[in-house]
Short mmCIF file of C-alpha atoms and ligand atoms in Angstrom, two decimals:
data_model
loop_
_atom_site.label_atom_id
_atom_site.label_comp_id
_atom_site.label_asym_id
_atom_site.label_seq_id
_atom_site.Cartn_x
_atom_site.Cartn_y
_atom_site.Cartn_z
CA UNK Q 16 17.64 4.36 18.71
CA UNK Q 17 17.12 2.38 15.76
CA UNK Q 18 17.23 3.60 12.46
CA UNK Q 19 13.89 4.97 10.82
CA UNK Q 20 12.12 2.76 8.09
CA UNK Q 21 13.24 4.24 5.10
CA UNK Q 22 11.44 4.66 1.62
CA UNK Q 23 13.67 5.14 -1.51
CA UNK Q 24 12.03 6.28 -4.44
CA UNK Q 25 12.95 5.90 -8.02
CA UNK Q 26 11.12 8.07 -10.54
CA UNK Q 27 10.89 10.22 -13.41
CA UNK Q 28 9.03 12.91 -11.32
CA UNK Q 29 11.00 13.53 -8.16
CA UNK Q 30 9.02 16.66 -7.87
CA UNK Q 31 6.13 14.40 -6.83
CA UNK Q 32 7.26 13.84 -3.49
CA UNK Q 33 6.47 13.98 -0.65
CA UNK Q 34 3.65 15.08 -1.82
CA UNK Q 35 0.92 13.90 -0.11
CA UNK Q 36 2.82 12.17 2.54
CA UNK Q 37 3.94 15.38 3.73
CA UNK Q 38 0.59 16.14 5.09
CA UNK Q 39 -1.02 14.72 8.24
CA UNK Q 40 0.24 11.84 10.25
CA UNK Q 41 3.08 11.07 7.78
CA UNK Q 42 4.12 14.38 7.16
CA UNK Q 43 4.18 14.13 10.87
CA UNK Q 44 6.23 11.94 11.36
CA UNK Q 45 8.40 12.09 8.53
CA UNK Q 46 9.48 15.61 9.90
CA UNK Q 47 10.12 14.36 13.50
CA UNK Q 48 12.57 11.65 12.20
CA UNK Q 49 9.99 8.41 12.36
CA UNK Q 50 10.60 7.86 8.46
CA UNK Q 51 12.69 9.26 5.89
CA UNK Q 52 12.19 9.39 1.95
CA UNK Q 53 14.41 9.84 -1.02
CA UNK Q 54 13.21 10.24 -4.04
CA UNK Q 55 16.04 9.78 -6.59
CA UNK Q 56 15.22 10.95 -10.33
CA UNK Q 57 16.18 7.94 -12.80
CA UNK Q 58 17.00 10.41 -15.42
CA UNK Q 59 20.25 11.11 -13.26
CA UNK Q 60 21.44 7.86 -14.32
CA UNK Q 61 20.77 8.72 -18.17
CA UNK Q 62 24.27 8.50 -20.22
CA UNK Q 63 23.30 9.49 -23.81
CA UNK Q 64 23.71 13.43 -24.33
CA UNK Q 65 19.94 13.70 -24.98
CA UNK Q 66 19.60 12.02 -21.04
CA UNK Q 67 17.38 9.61 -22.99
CA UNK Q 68 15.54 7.28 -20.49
CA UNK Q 69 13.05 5.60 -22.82
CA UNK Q 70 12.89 4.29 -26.14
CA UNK Q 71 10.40 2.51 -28.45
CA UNK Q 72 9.01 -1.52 -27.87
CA UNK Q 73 11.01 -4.13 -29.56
CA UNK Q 74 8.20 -6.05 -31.45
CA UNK Q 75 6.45 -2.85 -32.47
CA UNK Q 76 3.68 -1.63 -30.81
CA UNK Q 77 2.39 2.34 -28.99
CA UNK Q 78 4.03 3.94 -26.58
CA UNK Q 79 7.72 4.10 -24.72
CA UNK Q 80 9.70 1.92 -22.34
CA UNK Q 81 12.04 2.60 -19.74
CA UNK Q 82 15.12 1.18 -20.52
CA UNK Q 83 17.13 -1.40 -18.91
CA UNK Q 84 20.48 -0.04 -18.56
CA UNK Q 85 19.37 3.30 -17.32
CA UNK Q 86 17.14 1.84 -14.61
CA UNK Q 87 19.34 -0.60 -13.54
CA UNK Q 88 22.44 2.30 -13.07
CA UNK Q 89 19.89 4.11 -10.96
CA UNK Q 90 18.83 1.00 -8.88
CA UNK Q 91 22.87 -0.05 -8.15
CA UNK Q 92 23.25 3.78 -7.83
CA UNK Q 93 20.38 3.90 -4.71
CA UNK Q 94 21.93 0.57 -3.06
CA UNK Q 95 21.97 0.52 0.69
CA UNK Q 96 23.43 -1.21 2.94
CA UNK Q 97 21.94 -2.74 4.77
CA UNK Q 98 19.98 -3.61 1.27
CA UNK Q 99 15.83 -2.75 1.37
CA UNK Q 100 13.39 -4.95 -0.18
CA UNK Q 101 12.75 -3.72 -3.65
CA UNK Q 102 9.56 -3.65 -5.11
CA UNK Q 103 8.53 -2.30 -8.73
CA UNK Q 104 4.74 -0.83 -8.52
CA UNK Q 105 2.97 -2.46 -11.74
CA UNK Q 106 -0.57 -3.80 -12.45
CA UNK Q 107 1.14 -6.89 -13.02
CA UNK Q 108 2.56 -7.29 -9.48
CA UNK Q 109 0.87 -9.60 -6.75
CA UNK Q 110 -2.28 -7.11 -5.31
CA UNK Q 111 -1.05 -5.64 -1.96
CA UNK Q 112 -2.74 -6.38 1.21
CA UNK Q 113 -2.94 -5.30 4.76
CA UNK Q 114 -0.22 -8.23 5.81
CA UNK Q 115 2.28 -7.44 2.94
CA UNK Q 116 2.17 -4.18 4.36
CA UNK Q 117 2.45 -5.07 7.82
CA UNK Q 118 5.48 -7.24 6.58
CA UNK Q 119 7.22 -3.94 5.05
CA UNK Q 120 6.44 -2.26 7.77
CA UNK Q 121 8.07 -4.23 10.04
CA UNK Q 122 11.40 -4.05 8.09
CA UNK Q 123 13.98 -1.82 7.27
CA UNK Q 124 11.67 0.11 4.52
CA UNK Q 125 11.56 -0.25 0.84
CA UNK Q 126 13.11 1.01 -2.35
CA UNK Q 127 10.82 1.55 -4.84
CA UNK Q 128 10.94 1.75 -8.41
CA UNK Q 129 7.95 3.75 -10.40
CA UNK Q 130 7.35 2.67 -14.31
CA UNK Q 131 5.82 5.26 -16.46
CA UNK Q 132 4.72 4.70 -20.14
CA UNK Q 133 3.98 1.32 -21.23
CA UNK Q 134 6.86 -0.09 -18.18
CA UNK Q 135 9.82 -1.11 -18.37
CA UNK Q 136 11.92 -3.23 -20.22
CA UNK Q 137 11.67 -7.16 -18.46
CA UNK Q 138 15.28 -7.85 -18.47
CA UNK Q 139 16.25 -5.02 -15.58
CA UNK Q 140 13.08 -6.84 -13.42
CA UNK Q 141 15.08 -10.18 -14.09
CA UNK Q 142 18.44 -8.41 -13.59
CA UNK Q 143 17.91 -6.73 -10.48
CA UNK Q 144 14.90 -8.89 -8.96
CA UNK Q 145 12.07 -6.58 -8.72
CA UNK Q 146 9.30 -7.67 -7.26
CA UNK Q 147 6.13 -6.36 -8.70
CA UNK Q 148 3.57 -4.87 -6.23
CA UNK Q 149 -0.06 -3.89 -7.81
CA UNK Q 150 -2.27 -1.91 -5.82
CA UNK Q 151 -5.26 -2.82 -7.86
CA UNK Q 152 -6.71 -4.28 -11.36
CA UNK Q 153 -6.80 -0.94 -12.93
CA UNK Q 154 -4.03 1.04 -14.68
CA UNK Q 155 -2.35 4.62 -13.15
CA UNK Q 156 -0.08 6.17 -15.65
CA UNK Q 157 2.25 5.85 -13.27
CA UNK Q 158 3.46 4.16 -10.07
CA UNK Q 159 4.21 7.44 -8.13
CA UNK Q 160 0.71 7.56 -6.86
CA UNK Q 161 0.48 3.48 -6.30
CA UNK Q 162 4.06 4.44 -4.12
CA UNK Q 163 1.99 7.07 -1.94
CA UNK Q 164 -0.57 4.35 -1.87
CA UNK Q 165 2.07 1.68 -0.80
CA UNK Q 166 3.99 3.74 1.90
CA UNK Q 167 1.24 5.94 3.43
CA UNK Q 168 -0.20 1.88 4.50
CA UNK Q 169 3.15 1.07 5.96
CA UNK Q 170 4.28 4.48 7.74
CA UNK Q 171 1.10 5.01 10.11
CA UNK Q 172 2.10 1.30 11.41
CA UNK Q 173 5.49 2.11 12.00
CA UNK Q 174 5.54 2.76 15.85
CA UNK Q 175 4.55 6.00 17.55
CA UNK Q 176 2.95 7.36 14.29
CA UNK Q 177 -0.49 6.35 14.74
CA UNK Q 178 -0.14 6.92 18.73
CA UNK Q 179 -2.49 5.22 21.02
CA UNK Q 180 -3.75 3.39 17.86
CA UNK Q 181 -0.82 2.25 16.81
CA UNK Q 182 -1.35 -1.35 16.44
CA UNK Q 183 -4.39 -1.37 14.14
CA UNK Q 184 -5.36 -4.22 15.43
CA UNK Q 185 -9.19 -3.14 15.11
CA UNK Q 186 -9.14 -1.80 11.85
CA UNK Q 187 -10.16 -3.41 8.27
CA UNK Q 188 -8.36 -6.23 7.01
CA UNK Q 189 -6.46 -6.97 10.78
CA UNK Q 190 -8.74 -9.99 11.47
CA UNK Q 191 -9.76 -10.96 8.34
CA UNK Q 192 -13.20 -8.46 8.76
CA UNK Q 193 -13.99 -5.35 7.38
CA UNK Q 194 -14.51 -2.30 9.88
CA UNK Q 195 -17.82 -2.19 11.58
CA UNK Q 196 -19.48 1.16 11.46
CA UNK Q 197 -18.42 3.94 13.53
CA UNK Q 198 -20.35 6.76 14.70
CA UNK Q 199 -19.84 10.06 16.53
CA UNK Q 200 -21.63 12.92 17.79
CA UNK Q 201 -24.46 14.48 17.28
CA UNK Q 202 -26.84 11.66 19.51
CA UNK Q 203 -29.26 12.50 16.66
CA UNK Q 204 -28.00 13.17 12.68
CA UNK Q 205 -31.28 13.98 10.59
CA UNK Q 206 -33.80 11.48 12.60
CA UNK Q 207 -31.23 8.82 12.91
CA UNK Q 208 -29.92 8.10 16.19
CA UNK Q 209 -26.78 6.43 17.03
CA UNK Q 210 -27.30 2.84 17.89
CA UNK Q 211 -28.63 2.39 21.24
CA UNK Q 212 -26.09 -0.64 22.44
CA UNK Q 213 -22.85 1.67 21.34
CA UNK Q 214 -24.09 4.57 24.05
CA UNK Q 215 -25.37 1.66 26.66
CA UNK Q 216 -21.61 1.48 28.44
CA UNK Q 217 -21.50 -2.36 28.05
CA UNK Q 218 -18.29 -2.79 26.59
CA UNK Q 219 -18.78 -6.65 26.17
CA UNK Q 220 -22.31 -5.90 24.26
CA UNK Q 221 -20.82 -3.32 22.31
CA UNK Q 222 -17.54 -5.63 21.24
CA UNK Q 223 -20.27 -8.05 20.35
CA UNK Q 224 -22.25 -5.69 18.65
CA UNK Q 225 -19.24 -4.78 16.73
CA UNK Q 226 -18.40 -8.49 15.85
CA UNK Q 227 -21.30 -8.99 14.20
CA UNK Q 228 -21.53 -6.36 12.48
CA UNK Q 229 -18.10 -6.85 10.91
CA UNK Q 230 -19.00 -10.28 9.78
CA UNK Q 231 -22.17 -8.61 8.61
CA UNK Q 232 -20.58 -6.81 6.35
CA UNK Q 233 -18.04 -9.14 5.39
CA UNK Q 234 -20.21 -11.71 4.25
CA UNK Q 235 -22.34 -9.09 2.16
CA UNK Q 236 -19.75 -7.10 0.37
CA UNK Q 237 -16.35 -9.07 0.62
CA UNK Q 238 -17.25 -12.59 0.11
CA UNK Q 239 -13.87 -13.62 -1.53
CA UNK Q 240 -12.48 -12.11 2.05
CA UNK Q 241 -15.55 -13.98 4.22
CA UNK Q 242 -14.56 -17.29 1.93
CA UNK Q 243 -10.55 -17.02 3.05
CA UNK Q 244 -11.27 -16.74 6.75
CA UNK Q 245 -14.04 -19.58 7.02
CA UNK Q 246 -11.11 -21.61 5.46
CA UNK Q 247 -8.33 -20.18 7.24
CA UNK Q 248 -10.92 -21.22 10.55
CA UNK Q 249 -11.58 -24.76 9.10
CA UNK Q 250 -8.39 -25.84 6.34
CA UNK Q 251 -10.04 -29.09 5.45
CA UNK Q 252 -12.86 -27.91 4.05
CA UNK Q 253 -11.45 -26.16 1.11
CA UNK Q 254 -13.37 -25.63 -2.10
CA UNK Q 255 -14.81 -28.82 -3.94
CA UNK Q 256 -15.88 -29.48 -7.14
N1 SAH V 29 1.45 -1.20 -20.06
C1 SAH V 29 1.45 -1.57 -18.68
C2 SAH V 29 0.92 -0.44 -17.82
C3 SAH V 29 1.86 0.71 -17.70
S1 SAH V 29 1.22 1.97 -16.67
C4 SAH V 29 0.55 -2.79 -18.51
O1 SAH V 29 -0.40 -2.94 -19.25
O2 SAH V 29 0.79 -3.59 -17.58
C5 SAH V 29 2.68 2.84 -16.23
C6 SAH V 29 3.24 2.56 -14.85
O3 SAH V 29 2.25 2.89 -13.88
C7 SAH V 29 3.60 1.14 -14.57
O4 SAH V 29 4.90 0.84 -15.03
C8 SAH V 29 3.50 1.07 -13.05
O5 SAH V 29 4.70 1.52 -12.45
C9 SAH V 29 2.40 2.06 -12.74
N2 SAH V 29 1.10 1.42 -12.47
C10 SAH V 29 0.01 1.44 -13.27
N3 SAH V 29 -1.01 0.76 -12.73
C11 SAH V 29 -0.61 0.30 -11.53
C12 SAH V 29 -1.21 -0.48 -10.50
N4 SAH V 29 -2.47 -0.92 -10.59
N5 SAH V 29 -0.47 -0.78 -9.41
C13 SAH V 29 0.82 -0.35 -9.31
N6 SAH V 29 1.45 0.38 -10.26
C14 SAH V 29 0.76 0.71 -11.36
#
């Protein structure tokens, strides 16, 4: 058997985890072996007496930063081999989307570094080539809940968690489409029925049905994601002008 995909944590709050992802399908499979997490406290890697971890902006300014030295003893302290991609969760990284995380997910796992305060010092980003992963243009106060974010996406791809569904391929994001709707019993909710086509047994009506109404949908709320596709589809015609 191969090894499980493996997430690494580094963090001021240890106590965070699993947290969340010890519930449901992840908490499912992290307990029969499909994943494994470690969530190592940087503060272990502190050397001043005080365990100091932060300390005040050069230049001035509010708030704390995570020091270099520290987080880079607790980085080379968390080294595996062999070594995991390692990502730093920060507004300023590159957004994630549905293929980085299929990307992770198809690798060994991740080690994962969580600022708090106003970040952390550039140098150790440099030093130990973090690569900054944003889950969105707003600000947490810190990256423990962009982590949960980061590996609950990759763990219900990793095989056998998801089951039957474990490719995805239908979901948001897989082709390039949002989700079309989905509905379930009751036949009637409050006057509105299901629609008819979806009960009819057609399956090629109802995957056209569904087509459409992911490009529906697309088009109307997404169109930066509807824009993307029609050029993926047609690369000459990029934008003009
Ligand atoms: N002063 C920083 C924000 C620090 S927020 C700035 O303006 O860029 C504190 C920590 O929360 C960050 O170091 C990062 O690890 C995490 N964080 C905040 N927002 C995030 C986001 N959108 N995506 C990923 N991590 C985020």
């Amino acid at each position: 058997m191969t090894a499980p995909w493996r997430a690494t944590i580094l963090t001021l709050f240890p106590e965070m985890f699993p947290g969340p992802l010890g519930a449901s399908l992840a908490g499912r499979a992290l307990s029969t072996g499909l994943w494994s997490l470690e969530a190592r406290d940087i503060r272990a890697s502190a050397t001043d007496k005080h365990r100091s971890v932060d300390d005040t902006p050069a230049g001035g300014g509010p708030g704390m930063v995570l020091r270099a030295d520290v987080l880079a003893a607790a980085i080379d302290a968390a080294a595996t081999a062999p070594a995991l991609p390692r990502l730093l969760m920060s507004p300023r990284g590159r957004p994630l989307t549905q293929s980085r995380v299929r990307e992770l997910a198809a690798g060994l796992g991740a080690l994962i570094v969580c600022g708090r305060f106003e970040g952390i010092d550039q140098r150790v980003i440099e030093a130990r080539a973090l690569d900054e992963v944003s889950i969105g243009d707003y600000v947490l106060s810190g990256g423990e809940i962009a982590a949960f974010a980061l590996i609950d996406a990759c763990v219900r791809l990793l095989p056998g968690v998801m089951g039957k569904l474990a490719s995805g391929a239908d979901e948001s994001f897989s082709d390039g489409l949002l989700e079309y709707p989905q509905y379930t019993r009751p036949q009637l909710f409050e006057g509105r029925p299901i629609p008819e086509t979806l009960i009819s047994g057609d399956h090629a009506r109802v995957a056209a049905w569904r087509q459409a109404e992911a490009e529906a949908l697309t088009r109307e709320r997404r169109p930066d994601l509807w824009d993307l596709k029609a050029r993926q589809k047609h690369p000459k015609n990029t934008t003009e002008g």
